[in-house]
XYZ file of C-alpha atoms in Angstrom:
643
model
C 16.178 -63.276 -91.413
C 15.633 -60.124 -89.178
C 13.250 -59.459 -86.288
C 13.416 -56.281 -84.185
C 13.674 -56.182 -80.440
C 11.719 -53.726 -77.938
C 14.939 -51.670 -78.090
C 15.111 -51.545 -81.637
C 18.018 -53.888 -82.054
C 18.010 -56.847 -85.321
C 18.571 -59.872 -84.037
C 18.928 -61.673 -87.383
C 18.262 -65.506 -87.239
C 18.537 -68.527 -89.313
C 15.215 -69.153 -91.550
C 12.211 -70.808 -89.512
C 13.864 -69.567 -86.465
C 11.115 -70.376 -83.244
C 10.924 -67.472 -79.979
C 13.547 -70.110 -78.320
C 15.852 -69.956 -81.105
C 15.770 -66.893 -80.337
C 15.957 -66.402 -76.860
C 18.973 -68.441 -77.110
C 20.467 -66.541 -79.655
C 20.543 -63.406 -76.714
C 21.906 -65.356 -74.211
C 21.946 -69.359 -72.063
C 19.665 -67.005 -68.792
C 17.019 -65.654 -70.815
C 16.653 -69.086 -72.949
C 16.062 -70.786 -69.822
C 13.570 -67.797 -68.472
C 12.074 -67.555 -71.303
C 8.230 -68.781 -71.283
C 6.869 -67.094 -74.449
C 7.343 -64.669 -77.176
C 5.766 -61.703 -78.098
C 5.545 -61.367 -81.858
C 4.190 -57.997 -82.893
C 1.828 -57.774 -80.140
C 0.115 -61.011 -80.057
C 2.029 -63.590 -77.582
C 2.809 -66.834 -79.155
C 4.262 -70.505 -78.365
C 8.317 -70.076 -77.745
C 8.259 -73.524 -79.907
C 6.116 -71.168 -82.747
C 8.328 -70.153 -85.837
C 8.573 -66.527 -86.645
C 7.908 -64.026 -89.483
C 10.842 -63.042 -90.958
C 11.020 -58.703 -90.170
C 9.287 -58.912 -87.220
C 9.006 -57.153 -83.474
C 9.975 -59.746 -81.116
C 9.577 -59.456 -77.163
C 10.810 -62.462 -74.710
C 8.205 -63.312 -72.000
C 9.851 -64.009 -68.996
C 8.258 -63.875 -65.122
C 9.601 -60.721 -65.043
C 6.910 -59.408 -67.798
C 3.890 -58.332 -65.398
C 0.504 -59.144 -66.219
C 1.438 -61.367 -70.109
C 3.673 -63.838 -67.906
C 0.563 -64.147 -65.033
C -1.697 -64.698 -67.456
C 0.298 -67.394 -69.028
C 0.746 -69.696 -66.291
C -2.934 -69.290 -65.457
C -3.666 -70.119 -68.467
C -1.442 -72.853 -67.205
C -3.000 -73.707 -63.790
C -6.147 -74.017 -65.719
C -5.410 -77.303 -67.871
C -3.333 -77.972 -64.893
C -6.539 -78.346 -62.832
C -8.814 -80.164 -65.433
C -6.107 -82.433 -65.863
C -6.317 -83.398 -61.804
C -10.140 -82.984 -62.467
C -10.415 -85.404 -64.791
C -8.494 -88.168 -62.951
C -10.439 -87.952 -59.744
C -13.318 -87.626 -61.114
C -14.106 -90.126 -63.954
C -16.647 -89.182 -66.201
C -16.931 -85.366 -65.303
C -17.268 -83.262 -68.475
C -14.435 -80.670 -69.451
C -15.741 -76.777 -70.981
C -13.718 -74.176 -70.937
C -10.292 -72.675 -68.440
C -9.443 -68.609 -69.680
C -7.185 -66.896 -67.310
C -8.977 -63.818 -66.083
C -8.046 -60.766 -64.501
C -6.244 -62.089 -60.660
C -6.629 -66.014 -61.695
C -8.817 -68.307 -63.858
C -11.239 -70.437 -63.991
C -12.693 -73.944 -65.509
C -16.214 -74.912 -65.977
C -17.165 -78.001 -65.739
C -20.068 -80.874 -65.626
C -19.782 -83.475 -62.934
C -21.723 -86.913 -63.706
C -25.144 -86.906 -61.327
C -24.636 -87.591 -57.774
C -21.372 -86.069 -57.816
C -20.718 -82.995 -55.538
C -18.343 -80.603 -55.641
C -17.189 -77.997 -53.046
C -14.266 -75.927 -51.682
C -13.866 -78.905 -49.048
C -12.706 -81.061 -51.831
C -9.947 -78.034 -52.786
C -7.125 -79.621 -50.992
C -7.805 -83.392 -52.611
C -7.956 -81.621 -55.793
C -4.689 -79.307 -55.143
C -2.244 -82.012 -54.285
C -3.561 -84.022 -57.438
C -2.636 -80.349 -58.849
C 0.319 -80.480 -57.477
C 1.580 -83.015 -59.401
C 1.171 -82.790 -62.319
C 3.692 -79.387 -61.492
C 6.004 -81.273 -60.092
C 6.520 -83.578 -62.917
C 7.134 -81.054 -64.963
C 4.913 -81.522 -67.841
C 5.367 -80.471 -71.265
C 2.774 -78.251 -73.201
C 2.668 -79.446 -76.284
C 0.811 -78.020 -79.508
C -0.536 -80.307 -82.104
C -2.678 -78.914 -84.993
C -5.006 -81.797 -86.031
C -8.147 -81.646 -88.502
C -11.479 -80.723 -87.330
C -13.097 -84.667 -88.559
C -10.330 -86.075 -85.976
C -10.585 -83.679 -83.385
C -14.377 -84.533 -82.800
C -14.054 -88.100 -83.299
C -11.160 -87.854 -80.844
C -13.808 -85.521 -78.081
C -16.859 -87.929 -79.370
C -15.230 -90.922 -78.000
C -13.761 -89.098 -74.775
C -17.612 -88.129 -74.500
C -16.219 -84.465 -73.976
C -19.563 -83.115 -75.063
C -19.016 -79.302 -74.630
C -15.922 -79.494 -76.702
C -17.579 -80.947 -79.516
C -20.034 -78.335 -79.544
C -17.114 -75.474 -79.478
C -15.546 -77.161 -82.661
C -19.025 -77.406 -84.651
C -19.964 -73.483 -83.583
C -15.779 -72.815 -84.670
C -16.769 -74.044 -87.989
C -20.205 -73.071 -88.397
C -19.385 -69.549 -87.305
C -16.583 -69.279 -89.965
C -16.236 -66.930 -93.042
C -16.804 -68.586 -95.694
C -14.048 -67.275 -97.113
C -11.665 -68.901 -95.117
C -13.376 -72.015 -93.711
C -11.659 -73.588 -90.485
C -10.183 -76.684 -91.680
C -8.224 -77.195 -88.676
C -7.627 -76.293 -84.402
C -5.576 -76.600 -81.732
C -4.835 -78.961 -79.087
C -3.169 -78.911 -76.013
C -1.039 -81.908 -74.419
C 0.807 -81.969 -70.894
C 0.545 -85.344 -69.023
C -2.284 -87.539 -69.878
C -4.632 -84.153 -70.523
C -5.561 -82.976 -74.041
C -7.654 -79.994 -73.745
C -8.831 -77.614 -77.018
C -6.804 -74.814 -76.838
C -5.346 -71.615 -78.726
C -3.209 -70.999 -76.099
C 0.195 -70.221 -75.899
C 1.187 -71.944 -73.242
C 4.237 -71.821 -71.112
C 7.148 -74.002 -71.632
C 6.183 -76.771 -68.915
C 4.067 -77.123 -65.425
C 6.802 -76.368 -63.487
C 6.543 -72.868 -64.648
C 3.643 -72.522 -61.976
C 5.341 -71.295 -58.671
C 2.119 -71.188 -56.306
C -1.576 -71.437 -57.058
C -4.480 -71.618 -54.627
C -8.056 -72.765 -55.523
C -10.265 -70.273 -54.224
C -14.161 -70.512 -54.882
C -16.857 -72.511 -56.637
C -19.961 -71.335 -57.998
C -22.675 -71.920 -60.548
C -22.684 -70.954 -64.768
C -24.322 -71.753 -67.507
C -22.988 -73.136 -70.297
C -22.675 -70.329 -72.810
C -24.193 -67.592 -70.116
C -27.635 -68.788 -71.319
C -29.622 -69.397 -68.284
C -31.766 -72.332 -70.576
C -28.992 -74.058 -71.046
C -26.854 -76.431 -68.463
C -25.692 -75.435 -65.311
C -21.495 -75.901 -64.722
C -19.618 -75.702 -61.609
C -17.119 -73.143 -61.837
C -14.076 -73.633 -59.879
C -11.967 -70.705 -59.346
C -7.838 -69.963 -58.655
C -5.098 -68.195 -58.586
C -1.082 -68.659 -59.410
C 1.890 -67.064 -59.010
C 5.605 -67.280 -59.645
C 6.485 -67.458 -56.099
C 5.420 -67.984 -53.036
C 5.219 -65.295 -51.624
C 3.632 -63.179 -54.469
C 0.767 -65.785 -53.712
C 0.219 -65.020 -49.808
C 0.621 -61.215 -50.248
C -2.718 -61.456 -52.983
C -4.459 -63.998 -50.678
C -3.828 -61.322 -48.041
C -4.664 -58.430 -49.922
C -8.009 -60.593 -50.959
C -8.606 -61.190 -46.966
C -7.504 -57.330 -46.579
C -11.095 -56.960 -49.035
C -13.001 -58.933 -47.883
C -12.650 -57.421 -44.430
C -13.608 -54.271 -46.002
C -16.571 -54.907 -48.096
C -18.845 -52.444 -47.892
C -21.879 -54.590 -48.181
C -20.537 -56.137 -44.495
C -19.652 -53.178 -43.207
C -22.639 -51.330 -44.579
C -24.854 -53.660 -42.282
C -22.324 -53.572 -39.363
C -22.249 -49.245 -39.457
C -26.225 -49.525 -40.599
C -24.911 -47.362 -42.957
C -27.867 -48.683 -45.464
C -29.899 -51.858 -46.514
C -31.712 -53.923 -49.559
C -34.859 -55.312 -49.863
C -36.440 -57.894 -52.152
C -39.648 -55.915 -52.916
C -37.411 -53.448 -54.672
C -34.100 -55.601 -55.908
C -31.117 -53.832 -56.659
C -32.314 -50.406 -54.791
C -30.894 -49.916 -51.711
C -32.267 -47.974 -49.059
C -30.517 -45.600 -46.719
C -30.822 -45.798 -43.363
C -29.989 -41.762 -41.489
C -26.150 -42.859 -41.021
C -25.641 -43.250 -44.609
C -27.735 -40.536 -45.195
C -24.998 -38.322 -43.253
C -23.000 -39.540 -46.237
C -24.928 -39.162 -48.839
C -25.850 -35.137 -47.651
C -22.311 -34.496 -47.610
C -21.427 -35.821 -50.790
C -24.429 -33.909 -51.560
C -22.982 -30.593 -49.915
C -19.388 -31.025 -51.666
C -20.925 -31.723 -54.914
C -23.562 -27.920 -54.668
C -20.989 -26.121 -53.592
C -17.776 -27.114 -55.823
C -20.390 -27.071 -58.761
C -21.838 -23.514 -58.189
C -17.939 -21.768 -58.131
C -17.551 -23.434 -61.203
C -20.225 -21.710 -63.151
C -22.487 -24.768 -63.164
C -26.642 -24.016 -62.680
C -28.664 -26.716 -60.869
C -31.644 -27.735 -62.330
C -33.960 -30.744 -62.148
C -36.277 -33.340 -64.201
C -38.709 -36.027 -64.629
C -37.580 -39.170 -64.457
C -40.638 -40.719 -66.183
C -40.191 -39.925 -70.453
C -42.532 -40.501 -73.566
C -40.792 -42.575 -75.691
C -40.663 -40.845 -78.420
C -38.054 -38.149 -76.866
C -35.978 -41.099 -76.394
C -36.095 -42.637 -79.998
C -35.537 -39.029 -81.320
C -32.033 -38.941 -78.704
C -30.986 -42.208 -79.613
C -31.416 -44.165 -76.572
C -33.835 -46.326 -77.499
C -32.390 -47.550 -80.528
C -29.083 -48.343 -78.632
C -30.646 -48.565 -74.505
C -33.923 -49.943 -74.664
C -33.370 -53.424 -73.233
C -31.934 -52.016 -70.261
C -34.840 -49.348 -69.671
C -38.214 -49.689 -67.754
C -41.795 -48.421 -69.122
C -45.152 -48.071 -68.204
C -48.399 -47.279 -69.795
C -49.934 -43.967 -68.943
C -52.917 -43.113 -70.767
C -52.682 -44.609 -73.934
C -49.039 -43.503 -74.047
C -46.150 -45.275 -73.269
C -43.734 -43.818 -71.166
C -40.024 -44.828 -69.741
C -38.462 -44.841 -66.714
C -35.464 -42.449 -68.234
C -31.803 -44.007 -68.047
C -29.768 -41.135 -68.668
C -30.305 -37.152 -67.638
C -29.020 -35.692 -71.130
C -32.628 -35.416 -73.071
C -34.122 -33.833 -70.033
C -31.495 -31.318 -70.518
C -31.660 -30.566 -73.803
C -35.180 -30.203 -73.721
C -34.654 -27.253 -71.129
C -31.799 -25.720 -73.319
C -34.867 -25.930 -75.922
C -37.232 -23.958 -73.753
C -35.472 -20.742 -73.999
C -34.343 -19.090 -77.016
C -30.595 -18.995 -76.492
C -27.938 -16.797 -78.185
C -24.012 -16.919 -78.220
C -23.635 -14.408 -75.923
C -24.955 -17.204 -72.799
C -22.733 -19.693 -73.871
C -21.016 -22.099 -72.407
C -24.767 -22.931 -70.355
C -23.578 -25.782 -67.611
C -26.404 -27.298 -66.357
C -26.140 -29.872 -63.301
C -27.947 -32.455 -61.819
C -28.401 -35.094 -58.866
C -30.113 -37.022 -60.921
C -32.191 -40.105 -60.568
C -32.213 -42.953 -63.598
C -33.038 -46.471 -63.274
C -31.294 -49.498 -65.193
C -32.533 -52.188 -65.821
C -29.068 -54.550 -64.650
C -29.985 -58.540 -64.599
C -30.415 -59.909 -61.246
C -27.559 -62.125 -61.440
C -25.129 -58.996 -61.990
C -26.660 -56.608 -58.953
C -23.578 -55.944 -56.487
C -24.492 -53.882 -53.354
C -23.723 -50.783 -53.761
C -21.168 -50.853 -56.864
C -23.780 -52.403 -59.428
C -27.929 -51.165 -58.807
C -30.577 -50.808 -61.019
C -31.488 -47.291 -59.118
C -28.943 -44.311 -59.950
C -28.223 -41.288 -58.985
C -25.478 -39.084 -60.938
C -23.569 -36.594 -60.027
C -24.698 -35.365 -63.883
C -23.706 -32.348 -65.802
C -24.664 -31.006 -69.911
C -22.725 -28.380 -70.913
C -23.543 -26.501 -74.133
C -21.157 -24.703 -75.845
C -19.956 -23.838 -79.183
C -16.722 -25.229 -81.105
C -14.338 -22.471 -79.945
C -15.063 -23.612 -76.158
C -14.876 -27.123 -76.387
C -11.254 -27.455 -74.913
C -11.741 -24.629 -72.431
C -14.381 -26.793 -70.938
C -13.252 -30.047 -71.298
C -9.681 -29.066 -69.418
C -12.463 -27.278 -66.729
C -14.217 -30.751 -65.902
C -10.495 -32.493 -65.496
C -9.864 -29.973 -62.906
C -12.544 -30.068 -61.242
C -12.765 -33.786 -61.025
C -8.649 -33.744 -59.916
C -9.843 -31.493 -57.225
C -12.340 -33.578 -55.746
C -10.591 -36.758 -56.282
C -7.805 -35.188 -53.926
C -9.980 -35.001 -51.334
C -10.051 -38.557 -51.042
C -6.471 -39.119 -51.737
C -7.257 -40.967 -55.065
C -4.748 -40.301 -58.010
C -6.591 -40.361 -61.514
C -5.350 -42.272 -64.613
C -6.995 -40.883 -67.911
C -7.775 -43.309 -71.379
C -9.314 -41.781 -74.292
C -11.841 -43.779 -75.612
C -11.978 -43.397 -79.086
C -14.685 -44.794 -82.206
C -16.158 -47.853 -81.657
C -17.260 -49.738 -84.341
C -21.210 -49.047 -83.614
C -21.928 -45.418 -83.760
C -23.288 -41.783 -84.903
C -22.021 -39.506 -87.736
C -19.451 -39.518 -90.287
C -15.943 -39.909 -89.612
C -14.803 -36.538 -90.047
C -16.884 -35.397 -87.040
C -15.176 -38.029 -84.968
C -11.883 -36.963 -86.748
C -12.559 -33.440 -85.197
C -14.554 -34.502 -81.629
C -11.331 -37.186 -80.775
C -9.113 -34.043 -82.181
C -10.806 -31.845 -79.297
C -10.300 -34.320 -76.478
C -6.804 -34.862 -76.787
C -5.610 -31.527 -77.554
C -7.295 -30.978 -74.126
C -5.143 -33.094 -72.959
C -1.882 -32.893 -74.224
C -2.737 -28.846 -73.529
C -2.187 -29.521 -69.512
C 0.102 -31.954 -70.175
C -1.594 -34.679 -68.852
C -0.593 -38.493 -69.471
C -3.323 -40.837 -70.640
C -4.235 -44.026 -72.673
C -5.792 -44.518 -75.822
C -8.361 -47.419 -75.394
C -9.152 -47.418 -78.499
C -13.074 -48.120 -80.184
C -14.509 -47.924 -76.614
C -16.567 -44.859 -77.183
C -19.944 -43.617 -76.586
C -22.218 -44.478 -79.327
C -22.168 -41.120 -80.293
C -19.006 -39.505 -79.355
C -16.062 -39.840 -77.702
C -14.777 -39.937 -74.310
C -12.230 -39.518 -71.566
C -12.655 -41.492 -68.366
C -11.012 -41.288 -65.180
C -9.303 -44.316 -63.374
C -8.793 -44.268 -59.781
C -6.907 -47.069 -57.786
C -8.134 -47.529 -53.661
C -6.104 -47.677 -50.759
C -5.953 -51.754 -51.652
C -4.599 -50.991 -55.343
C -7.437 -52.044 -56.663
C -8.970 -49.838 -60.071
C -12.783 -48.261 -60.519
C -13.402 -46.132 -63.310
C -15.626 -43.007 -61.902
C -15.449 -39.942 -63.967
C -16.264 -39.246 -67.826
C -16.415 -36.718 -69.836
C -18.105 -37.234 -73.635
C -18.131 -35.201 -76.540
C -21.264 -35.492 -78.249
C -22.406 -33.539 -81.639
C -25.047 -35.896 -82.109
C -27.920 -35.366 -79.467
C -28.586 -31.527 -80.219
C -28.947 -32.670 -84.024
C -31.188 -35.413 -83.434
C -32.676 -33.292 -80.642
C -32.614 -30.193 -83.163
C -31.466 -27.124 -80.418
C -29.323 -24.672 -81.775
C -28.484 -20.856 -80.493
C -28.304 -17.926 -82.153
C -25.204 -16.262 -83.408
C -23.443 -13.032 -83.822
C -24.922 -13.177 -87.290
C -28.353 -13.218 -86.096
C -28.245 -16.939 -87.496
C -29.396 -20.164 -86.103
C -25.926 -22.418 -85.239
C -26.114 -25.912 -83.927
C -24.251 -26.291 -79.728
C -22.003 -28.944 -79.288
C -22.822 -30.877 -75.929
C -20.279 -32.164 -73.330
C -21.841 -34.936 -70.704
C -19.817 -34.803 -67.635
C -20.082 -37.189 -64.239
C -17.075 -37.052 -61.960
C -18.302 -39.045 -58.720
C -19.706 -41.663 -61.442
C -23.063 -42.243 -59.226
C -23.581 -41.546 -55.189
C -24.456 -45.382 -54.552
C -21.296 -47.003 -56.574
C -18.919 -43.682 -55.124
C -20.448 -44.197 -51.399
C -19.576 -47.426 -51.772
C -16.200 -47.577 -52.831
C -15.393 -45.107 -50.493
C -16.385 -47.663 -47.447
C -13.662 -49.921 -48.793
C -11.281 -47.656 -49.346
C -11.905 -45.811 -45.896
C -12.549 -49.863 -44.095
C -15.102 -47.320 -42.976
C -13.026 -45.073 -41.231
C -14.288 -42.252 -42.685
C -12.979 -38.593 -42.902
C -13.806 -36.488 -39.762
C -16.573 -34.254 -42.326
C -18.361 -37.917 -44.243
C -18.111 -39.380 -40.871
C -21.615 -40.174 -39.379
C -20.963 -39.553 -35.721
C -18.167 -37.597 -35.246
C -17.840 -37.695 -31.633
C -19.655 -39.797 -28.972
C -19.376 -38.784 -25.512
C -19.198 -41.571 -23.021
C -19.692 -40.995 -19.226
C -17.750 -42.781 -16.851
C -21.038 -43.450 -14.136
C -23.943 -42.836 -13.943
C -23.310 -39.251 -11.889
C -21.454 -37.937 -15.094
C -24.438 -38.507 -17.145
C -25.775 -34.921 -17.218
C -22.070 -33.198 -17.565
C -22.367 -36.316 -20.513
C -25.325 -34.524 -21.801
C -24.783 -31.147 -21.519
C -20.975 -31.560 -23.325
C -23.436 -33.231 -26.036
C -25.505 -30.743 -26.230
C -22.546 -28.305 -26.521
C -21.041 -30.013 -29.151
C -24.724 -30.241 -31.541
C -25.301 -26.312 -30.804
C -21.479 -25.881 -32.808
C -23.026 -27.916 -35.368
C -21.185 -31.336 -34.620
C -22.391 -34.560 -35.269
C -22.135 -35.839 -31.596
C -24.096 -39.074 -29.787
C -23.826 -39.552 -26.086
C -23.516 -43.000 -24.519
C -24.086 -43.427 -20.751
C -25.200 -47.148 -20.836
C -24.861 -48.475 -17.305
C -21.758 -49.282 -18.403
C -17.675 -49.480 -17.799
C -16.216 -46.644 -19.448
C -13.710 -49.683 -21.092
C -16.782 -51.237 -22.768
C -18.163 -47.942 -24.123
C -14.361 -47.618 -25.716
C -14.205 -51.089 -27.212
C -17.922 -50.296 -28.801
C -17.051 -46.701 -29.908
C -14.338 -48.099 -31.596
C -15.799 -50.951 -33.234
C -18.472 -47.929 -34.853
C -15.553 -46.660 -36.167
C -16.530 -42.939 -34.234
C -13.256 -40.376 -35.042
C -13.443 -39.083 -31.411
C -14.145 -40.372 -27.971
C -14.657 -37.513 -25.265
C -14.749 -39.503 -21.836
C -16.477 -36.706 -18.658
C -15.535 -38.198 -15.353
C -15.593 -36.139 -12.438
C -12.298 -33.338 -13.493
C -14.114 -32.982 -16.654
C -17.395 -32.335 -15.400
C -15.936 -29.584 -12.866
C -14.018 -27.940 -15.741
C -15.626 -28.399 -18.840
C -13.475 -30.350 -20.376
C -13.401 -33.525 -21.834
C -11.115 -35.982 -22.017
C -10.357 -36.416 -25.812
C -9.181 -40.512 -27.525
C -8.869 -40.712 -31.229
C -10.257 -44.058 -32.638
C -7.399 -46.485 -33.612
C -4.869 -43.657 -31.501
C -6.176 -43.755 -28.425
C -5.534 -40.728 -25.634
C -4.842 -37.326 -26.697
C -5.081 -35.481 -23.506
C -7.595 -33.311 -22.111
C -8.996 -29.871 -23.081
C -11.560 -27.991 -22.540
C -15.716 -27.814 -25.133
C -14.753 -24.694 -26.502
C -10.692 -26.196 -27.613
C -12.470 -29.283 -29.124
C -14.920 -27.741 -30.875
C -12.721 -24.849 -32.130
C -10.113 -27.452 -33.472
C -12.704 -30.128 -34.955
C -14.705 -27.291 -36.557
C -11.815 -26.167 -38.152
C -10.882 -29.865 -39.574
C -14.640 -30.306 -40.736
C -15.134 -26.838 -42.478
C -11.978 -27.730 -44.419
C -12.895 -31.448 -45.167
C -9.403 -32.661 -43.591
């Protein structure tokens, strides 16, 4: 038999050869380092027989996420083994690898509690299993034998999982066997794959405990979910834990409270209340959004938040989104709070007889939408129910699509550059559940692809993740901690113009159907501000900072001069505070540093006499003494340029 390696070379092996055999045939070093194999793109155990003609990749500790997912899954099994030993009678459910770690869900016997105070004890037992170099051994057994085993052990959740596998199977392909993996004394129902032994787990850490309903059903048993992570080397784990500490310090909910930006109320869950400093940031972003839209030919509009549900039935949102909408009865009619702005923009297009000479028409709106997110998923500004989108919709001809998409992408790149974000692009193609013909999807996907290729942009295909009405380009960013966020999206839609029956008059004096492009670049103002708070750790660029400078008087006799300095700076358009408390100047400087104010301007005898200020920069210290006019000129230029 033959397999093909990633470099295109063919490897000849004996019939029935395994991944381990393939690694050994390449070299003893690779055989020792191998963790698993990827066969035609699917990760499998080293002990699995290889099919003839397959493409083959040997996974080692240098294989990135594939390798980490393996040992994190291994560590979840080691955690379950330790729990069964330390807590007799505990029932186990599932324990997958997830992004940045793993978890396992447990049902503890009545009267037994578990918290992070127990981590040290559990980790010690886990280390015993890792040091024992226990092999992960796969066994395929009949459904009957597996059910008998787990029933005898009282592992009810495993029994239910097996029964569901059997009941949910395609009748043409019934489930007769299931796979079990054993490491040391522990056997688990598992599809695999796993690394060869527990010793491949280099370093691990249990991190947190949470509640989780079995199968995500609030009517089912509440389980105890234990989260952890694992790496090949201790220094990699230490770096990851340091990053988590930094993320906690930057948590926008914590900083938002400390800096007085926003708050939340149980009387309006998932809907932030903005304090004056937070509104400064909001309004600066609004000014940026408005001016950049205007330069690029967008016309600002405003549409209602409450609409008769007949509009959403016609647009398709009723069938695809009504479970996430809010409704109200008004004079015998059912109205819904809009979850999207697009149907309203279509009404504006439809209100006037349109000519081909007007196209493209670009409508922009700081559009307020409402979407019902389950209370358990709400997360500060990142997941809210009251969402303000930097929304826009472009109505154009088919010939204009590529130019408009390129314009949207260029707009996005210009915005992201201001904040130090480098975008990563994904082209999301047709989902399984969709509207429209395959021919329409072919045209739409080709138009987006051509726009990307024309600009020679790098992008990945995200197959099957398009909107139900059309394909899209999503723009992902990495923040200062390396975390990825999706911000922008450019979506191509042939369906809504059809469903809502809009048209323009062409050069032939006949009616033609426009194409619609949905475009948001910041995503939502709420979420974008949350991301910025964490990206900058609350230390906003000068143009965004709620307070750009604080004037500090050295003593009470300098208060009048400090107040006059503040007024001069305010008159110049800067956002300035005054600290004339009867405190030491050192205390005032410390408080301004904690408030992350970009500039501290100290006024004493010399400054009061000369009309100057002693300048301190946040995090940098003394910058020297300048006149008030010099400070205004320098800072004014930076603010105007958004630097």
